[in-house]
mmCIF file of C-alpha atoms and ligand atoms in Angstrom:
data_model
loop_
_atom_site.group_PDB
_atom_site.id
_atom_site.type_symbol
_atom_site.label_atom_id
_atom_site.label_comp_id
_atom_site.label_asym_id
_atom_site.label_seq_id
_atom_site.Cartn_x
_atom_site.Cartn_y
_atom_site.Cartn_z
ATOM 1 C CA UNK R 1211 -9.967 0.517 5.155
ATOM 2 C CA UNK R 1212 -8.307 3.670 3.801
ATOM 3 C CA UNK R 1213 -9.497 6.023 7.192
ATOM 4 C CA UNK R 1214 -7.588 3.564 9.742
ATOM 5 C CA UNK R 1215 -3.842 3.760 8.135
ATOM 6 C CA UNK R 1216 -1.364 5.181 10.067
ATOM 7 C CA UNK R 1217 0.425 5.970 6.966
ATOM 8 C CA UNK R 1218 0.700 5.252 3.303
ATOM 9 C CA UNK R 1219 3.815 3.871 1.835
ATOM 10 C CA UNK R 1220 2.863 4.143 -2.220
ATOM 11 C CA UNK R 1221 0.056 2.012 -2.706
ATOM 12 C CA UNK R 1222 0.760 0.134 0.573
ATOM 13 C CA UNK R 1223 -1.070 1.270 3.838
ATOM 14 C CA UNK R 1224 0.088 0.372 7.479
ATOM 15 C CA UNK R 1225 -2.442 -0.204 9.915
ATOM 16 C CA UNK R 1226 -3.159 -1.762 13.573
ATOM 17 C CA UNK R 1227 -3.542 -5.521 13.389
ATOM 18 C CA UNK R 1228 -6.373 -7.510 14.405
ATOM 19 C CA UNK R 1229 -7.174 -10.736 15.319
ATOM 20 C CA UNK R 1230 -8.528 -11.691 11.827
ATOM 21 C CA UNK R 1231 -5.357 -10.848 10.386
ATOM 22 C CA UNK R 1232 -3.029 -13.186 12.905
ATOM 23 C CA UNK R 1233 -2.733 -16.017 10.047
ATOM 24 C CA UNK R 1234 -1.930 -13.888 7.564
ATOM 25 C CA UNK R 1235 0.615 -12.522 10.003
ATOM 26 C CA UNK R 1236 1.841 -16.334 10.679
ATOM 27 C CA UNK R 1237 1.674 -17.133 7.242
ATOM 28 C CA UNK R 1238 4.493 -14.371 6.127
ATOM 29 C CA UNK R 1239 6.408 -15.361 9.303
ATOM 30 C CA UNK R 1240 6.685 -18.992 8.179
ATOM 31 C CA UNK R 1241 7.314 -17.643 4.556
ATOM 32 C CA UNK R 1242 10.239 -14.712 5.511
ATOM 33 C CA UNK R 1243 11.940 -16.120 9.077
ATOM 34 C CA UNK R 1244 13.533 -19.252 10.718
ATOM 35 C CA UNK R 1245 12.010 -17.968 14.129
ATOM 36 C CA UNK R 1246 8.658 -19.313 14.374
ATOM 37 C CA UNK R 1247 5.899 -19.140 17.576
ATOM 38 C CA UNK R 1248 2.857 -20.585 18.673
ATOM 39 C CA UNK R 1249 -0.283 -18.813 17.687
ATOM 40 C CA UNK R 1250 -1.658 -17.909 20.660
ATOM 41 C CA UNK R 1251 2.033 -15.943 21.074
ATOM 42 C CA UNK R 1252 0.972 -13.841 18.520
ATOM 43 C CA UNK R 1253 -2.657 -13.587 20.041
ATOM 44 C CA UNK R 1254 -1.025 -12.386 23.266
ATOM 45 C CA UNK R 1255 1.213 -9.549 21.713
ATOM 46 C CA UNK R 1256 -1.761 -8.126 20.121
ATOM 47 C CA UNK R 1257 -3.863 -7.801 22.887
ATOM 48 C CA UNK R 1258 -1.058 -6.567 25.139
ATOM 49 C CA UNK R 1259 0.262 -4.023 22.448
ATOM 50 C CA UNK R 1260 -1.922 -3.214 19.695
ATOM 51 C CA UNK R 1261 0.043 0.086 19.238
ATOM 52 C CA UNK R 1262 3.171 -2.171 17.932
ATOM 53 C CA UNK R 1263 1.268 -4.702 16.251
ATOM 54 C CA UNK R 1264 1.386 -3.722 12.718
ATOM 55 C CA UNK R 1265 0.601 -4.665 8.968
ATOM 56 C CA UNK R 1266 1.143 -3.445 5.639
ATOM 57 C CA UNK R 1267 -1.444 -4.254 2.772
ATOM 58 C CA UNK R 1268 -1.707 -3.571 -0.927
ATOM 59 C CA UNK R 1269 -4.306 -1.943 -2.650
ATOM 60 C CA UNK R 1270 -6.020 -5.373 -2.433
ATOM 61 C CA UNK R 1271 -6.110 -5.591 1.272
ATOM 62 C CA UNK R 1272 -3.819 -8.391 1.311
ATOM 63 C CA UNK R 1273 -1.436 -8.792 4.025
ATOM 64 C CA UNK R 1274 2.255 -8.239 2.739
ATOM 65 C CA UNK R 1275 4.302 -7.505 5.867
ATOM 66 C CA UNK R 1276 4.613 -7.028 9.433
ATOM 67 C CA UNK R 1277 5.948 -5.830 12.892
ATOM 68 C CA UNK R 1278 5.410 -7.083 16.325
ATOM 69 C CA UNK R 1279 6.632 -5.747 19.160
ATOM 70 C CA UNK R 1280 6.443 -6.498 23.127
ATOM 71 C CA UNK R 1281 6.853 -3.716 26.076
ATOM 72 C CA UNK R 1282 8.762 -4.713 28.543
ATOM 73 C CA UNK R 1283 10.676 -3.504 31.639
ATOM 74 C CA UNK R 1284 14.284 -4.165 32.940
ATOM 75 C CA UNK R 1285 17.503 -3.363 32.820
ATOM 76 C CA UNK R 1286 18.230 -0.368 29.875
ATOM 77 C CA UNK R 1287 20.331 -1.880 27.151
ATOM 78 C CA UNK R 1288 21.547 2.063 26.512
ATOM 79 C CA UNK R 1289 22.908 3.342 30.178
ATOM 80 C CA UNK R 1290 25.041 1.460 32.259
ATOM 81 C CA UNK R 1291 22.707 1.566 35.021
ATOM 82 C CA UNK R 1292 19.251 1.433 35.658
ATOM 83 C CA UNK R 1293 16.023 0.614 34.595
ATOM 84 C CA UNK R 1294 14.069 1.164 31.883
ATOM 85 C CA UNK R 1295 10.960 0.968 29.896
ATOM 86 C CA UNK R 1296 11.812 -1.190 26.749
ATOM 87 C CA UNK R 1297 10.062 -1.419 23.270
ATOM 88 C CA UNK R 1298 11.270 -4.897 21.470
ATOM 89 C CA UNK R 1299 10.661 -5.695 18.136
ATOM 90 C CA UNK R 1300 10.424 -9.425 18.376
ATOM 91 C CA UNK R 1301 9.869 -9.899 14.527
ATOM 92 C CA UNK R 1302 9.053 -8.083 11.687
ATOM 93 C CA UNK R 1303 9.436 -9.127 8.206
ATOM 94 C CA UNK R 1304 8.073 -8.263 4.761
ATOM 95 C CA UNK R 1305 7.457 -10.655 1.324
ATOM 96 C CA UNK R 1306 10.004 -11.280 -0.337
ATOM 97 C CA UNK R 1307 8.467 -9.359 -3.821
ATOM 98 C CA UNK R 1308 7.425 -6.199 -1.935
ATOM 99 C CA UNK R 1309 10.962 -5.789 -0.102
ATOM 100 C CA UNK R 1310 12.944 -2.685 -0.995
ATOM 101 C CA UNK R 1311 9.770 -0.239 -1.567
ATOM 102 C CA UNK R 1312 9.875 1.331 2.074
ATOM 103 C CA UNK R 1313 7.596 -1.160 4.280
ATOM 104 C CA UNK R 1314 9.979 -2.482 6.568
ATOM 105 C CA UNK R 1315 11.172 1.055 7.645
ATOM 106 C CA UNK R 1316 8.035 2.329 7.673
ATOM 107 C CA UNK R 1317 6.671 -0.692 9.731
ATOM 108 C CA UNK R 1318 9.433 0.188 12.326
ATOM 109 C CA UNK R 1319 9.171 3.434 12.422
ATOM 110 C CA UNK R 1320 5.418 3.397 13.298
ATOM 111 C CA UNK R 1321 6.118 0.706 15.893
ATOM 112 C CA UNK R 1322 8.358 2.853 17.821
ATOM 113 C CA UNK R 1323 6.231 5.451 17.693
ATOM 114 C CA UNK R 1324 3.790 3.379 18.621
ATOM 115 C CA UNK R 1325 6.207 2.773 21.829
ATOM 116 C CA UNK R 1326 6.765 6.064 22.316
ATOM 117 C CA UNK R 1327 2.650 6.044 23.513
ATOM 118 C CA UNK R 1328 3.090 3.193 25.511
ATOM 119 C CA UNK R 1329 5.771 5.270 27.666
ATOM 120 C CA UNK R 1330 8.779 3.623 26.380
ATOM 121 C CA UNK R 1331 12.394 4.898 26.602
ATOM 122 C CA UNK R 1332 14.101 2.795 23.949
ATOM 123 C CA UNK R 1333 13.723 0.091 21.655
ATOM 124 C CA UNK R 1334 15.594 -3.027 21.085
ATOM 125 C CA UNK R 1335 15.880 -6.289 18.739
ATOM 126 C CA UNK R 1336 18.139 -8.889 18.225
ATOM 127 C CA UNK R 1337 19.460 -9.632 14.138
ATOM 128 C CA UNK R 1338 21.154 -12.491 13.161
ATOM 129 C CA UNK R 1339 24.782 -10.650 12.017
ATOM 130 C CA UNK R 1340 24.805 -12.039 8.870
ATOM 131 C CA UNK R 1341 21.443 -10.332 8.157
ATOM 132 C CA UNK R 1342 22.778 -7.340 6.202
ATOM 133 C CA UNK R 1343 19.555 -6.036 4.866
ATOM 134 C CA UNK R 1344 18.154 -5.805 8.284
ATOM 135 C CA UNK R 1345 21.500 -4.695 9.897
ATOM 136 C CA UNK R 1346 21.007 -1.866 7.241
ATOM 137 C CA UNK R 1347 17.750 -0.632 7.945
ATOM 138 C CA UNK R 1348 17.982 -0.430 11.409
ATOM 139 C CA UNK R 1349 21.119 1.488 11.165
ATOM 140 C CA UNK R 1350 19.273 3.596 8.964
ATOM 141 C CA UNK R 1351 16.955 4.296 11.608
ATOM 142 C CA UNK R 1352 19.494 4.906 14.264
ATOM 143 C CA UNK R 1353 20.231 1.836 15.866
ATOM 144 C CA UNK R 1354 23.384 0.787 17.092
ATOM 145 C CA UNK R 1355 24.834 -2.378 17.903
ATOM 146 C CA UNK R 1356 25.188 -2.583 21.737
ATOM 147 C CA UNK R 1357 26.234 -6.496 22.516
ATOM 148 C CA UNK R 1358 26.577 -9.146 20.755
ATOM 149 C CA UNK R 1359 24.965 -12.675 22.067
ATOM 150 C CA UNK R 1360 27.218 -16.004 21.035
ATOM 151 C CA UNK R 1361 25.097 -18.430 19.911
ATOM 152 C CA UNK R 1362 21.947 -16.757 20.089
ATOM 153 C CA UNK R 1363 20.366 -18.676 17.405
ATOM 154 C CA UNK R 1364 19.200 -22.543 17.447
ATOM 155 C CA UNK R 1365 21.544 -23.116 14.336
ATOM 156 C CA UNK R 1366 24.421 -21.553 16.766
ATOM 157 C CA UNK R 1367 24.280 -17.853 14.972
ATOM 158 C CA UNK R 1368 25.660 -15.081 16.764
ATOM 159 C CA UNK R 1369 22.971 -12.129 17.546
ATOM 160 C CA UNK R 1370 23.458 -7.963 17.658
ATOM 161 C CA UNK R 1371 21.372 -6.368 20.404
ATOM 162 C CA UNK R 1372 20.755 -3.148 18.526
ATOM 163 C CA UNK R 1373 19.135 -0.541 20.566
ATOM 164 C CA UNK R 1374 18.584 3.062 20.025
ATOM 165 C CA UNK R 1375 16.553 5.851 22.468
ATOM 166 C CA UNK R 1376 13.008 7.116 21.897
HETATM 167 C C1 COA O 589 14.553 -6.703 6.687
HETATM 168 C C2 COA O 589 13.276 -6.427 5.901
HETATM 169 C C3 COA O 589 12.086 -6.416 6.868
HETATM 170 C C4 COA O 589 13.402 -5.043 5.223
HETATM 171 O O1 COA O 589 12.146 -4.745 4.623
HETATM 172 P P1 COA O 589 12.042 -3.791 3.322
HETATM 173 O O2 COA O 589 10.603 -3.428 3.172
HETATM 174 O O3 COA O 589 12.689 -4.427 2.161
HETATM 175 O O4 COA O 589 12.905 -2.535 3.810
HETATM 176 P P2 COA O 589 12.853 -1.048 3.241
HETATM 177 O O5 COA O 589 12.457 -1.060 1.792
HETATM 178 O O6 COA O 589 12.041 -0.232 4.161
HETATM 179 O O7 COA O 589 14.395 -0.637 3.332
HETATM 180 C C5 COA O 589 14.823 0.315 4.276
HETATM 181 C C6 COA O 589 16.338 0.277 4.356
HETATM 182 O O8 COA O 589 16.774 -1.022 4.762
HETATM 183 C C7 COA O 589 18.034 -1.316 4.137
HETATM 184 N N1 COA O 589 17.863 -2.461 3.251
HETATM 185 C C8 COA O 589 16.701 -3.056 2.897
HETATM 186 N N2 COA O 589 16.946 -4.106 2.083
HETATM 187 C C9 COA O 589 18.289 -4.163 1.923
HETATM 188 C C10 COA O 589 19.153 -5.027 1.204
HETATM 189 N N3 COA O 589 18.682 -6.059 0.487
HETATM 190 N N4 COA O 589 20.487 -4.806 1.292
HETATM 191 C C11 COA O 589 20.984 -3.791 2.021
HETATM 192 N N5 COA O 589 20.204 -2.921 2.722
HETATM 193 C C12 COA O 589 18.876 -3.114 2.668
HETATM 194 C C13 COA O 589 18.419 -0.079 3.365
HETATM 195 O O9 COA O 589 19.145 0.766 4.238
HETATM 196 C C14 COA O 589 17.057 0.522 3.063
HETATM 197 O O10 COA O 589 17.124 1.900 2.830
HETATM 198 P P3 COA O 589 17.290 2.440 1.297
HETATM 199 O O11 COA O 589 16.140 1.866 0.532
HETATM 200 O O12 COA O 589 17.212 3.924 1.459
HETATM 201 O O13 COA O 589 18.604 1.927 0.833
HETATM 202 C C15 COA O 589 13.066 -7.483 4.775
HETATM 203 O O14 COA O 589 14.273 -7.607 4.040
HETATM 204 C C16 COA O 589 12.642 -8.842 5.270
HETATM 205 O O15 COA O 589 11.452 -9.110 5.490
HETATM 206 N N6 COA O 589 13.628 -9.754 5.448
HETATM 207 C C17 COA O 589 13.315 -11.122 5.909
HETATM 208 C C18 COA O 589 12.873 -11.116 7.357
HETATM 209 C C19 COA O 589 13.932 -10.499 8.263
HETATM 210 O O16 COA O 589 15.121 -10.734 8.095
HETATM 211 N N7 COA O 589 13.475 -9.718 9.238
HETATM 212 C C20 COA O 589 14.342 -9.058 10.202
HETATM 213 C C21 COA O 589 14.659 -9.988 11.300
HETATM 214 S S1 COA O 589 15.610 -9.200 12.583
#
């Protein structure tokens, strides 16, 4: 598998997804996040964006995080006015025993870039605020905190929209 990684991340490579790897993909999902989706969801953000449709995997091949993302096109969360060509990362997570070695960021940063190909402009997400380690690394990566949704969550948790350009 080693020719098809974007990039290495110590003995972790990130790669394109594919269809075989969707309930691996679910599996970490159910494992990491409240927000769950039906599988053909996933399915259908693969085949419409394979560029932001990543995985990371050990030396093993096993499946040990995520990104996916969705292109869209409306209103830009960054200028007042107009519209815009949107990259969202609708979930991403990473196991809880290979957190803190570099995946998530890396997973992100590869997804945008991945969104840069696909003509986008920006890129957006929504984090539960009290998710500080995620609230961190996107900052890290730039993002800033443009609204905040009340009651974004099922459980009633507020959301940031964090958004940064391309
Ligand atoms: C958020 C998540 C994907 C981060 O993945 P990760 O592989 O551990 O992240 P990285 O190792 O790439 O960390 C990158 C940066 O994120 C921030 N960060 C990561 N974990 C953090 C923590 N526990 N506390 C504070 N900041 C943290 C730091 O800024 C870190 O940079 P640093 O290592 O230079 O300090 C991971 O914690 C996760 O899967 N959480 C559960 C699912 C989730 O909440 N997903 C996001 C939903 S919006």
């Amino acid at each position: 598998m080693e020719n098809i990684f974007l990039r290495k991340v110590g003995k972790y490579g990130i790669r394109r997804a594919t269809s075989r790897d969707i309930a691996d993909v679910i599996a970490i999902n159910w494992a990491a996040l409240p927000e769950h989706y039906s599988d053909s969801f996933f399915e259908e953000r693969l085949q419409e964006s394979p560029e932001t449709f990543l995985v990371a995997e050990d030396e093993a091949s096993n499946i040990q995080g995520y990104i996916m993302c969705r292109i869209e096109y409306g209103f830009s969360n960054m200028r007042r006015y107009g519209l815009a060509r949107k990259g969202h990362i609708v979930s991403v997570a990473v196991l809880e025993e290979h957190r803190g070695k570099g995946l998530g960021g890396v997973l992100c940063e590869e997804a945008i870039s991945g969104m840069g190909q696909r003509g986008c402009s920006e890129v957006y997400l929504e984090v539960r605020i009290s998710n500080q380690p995620a609230v961190s690394l996107y900052e890290k990566l730039g993002f800033k905190t443009t609204a905040t949704h009340r009651s974004y969550y099922r459980d009633g948790e507020d959301a940031y929209l964090m958004s940064r350009p391309i």
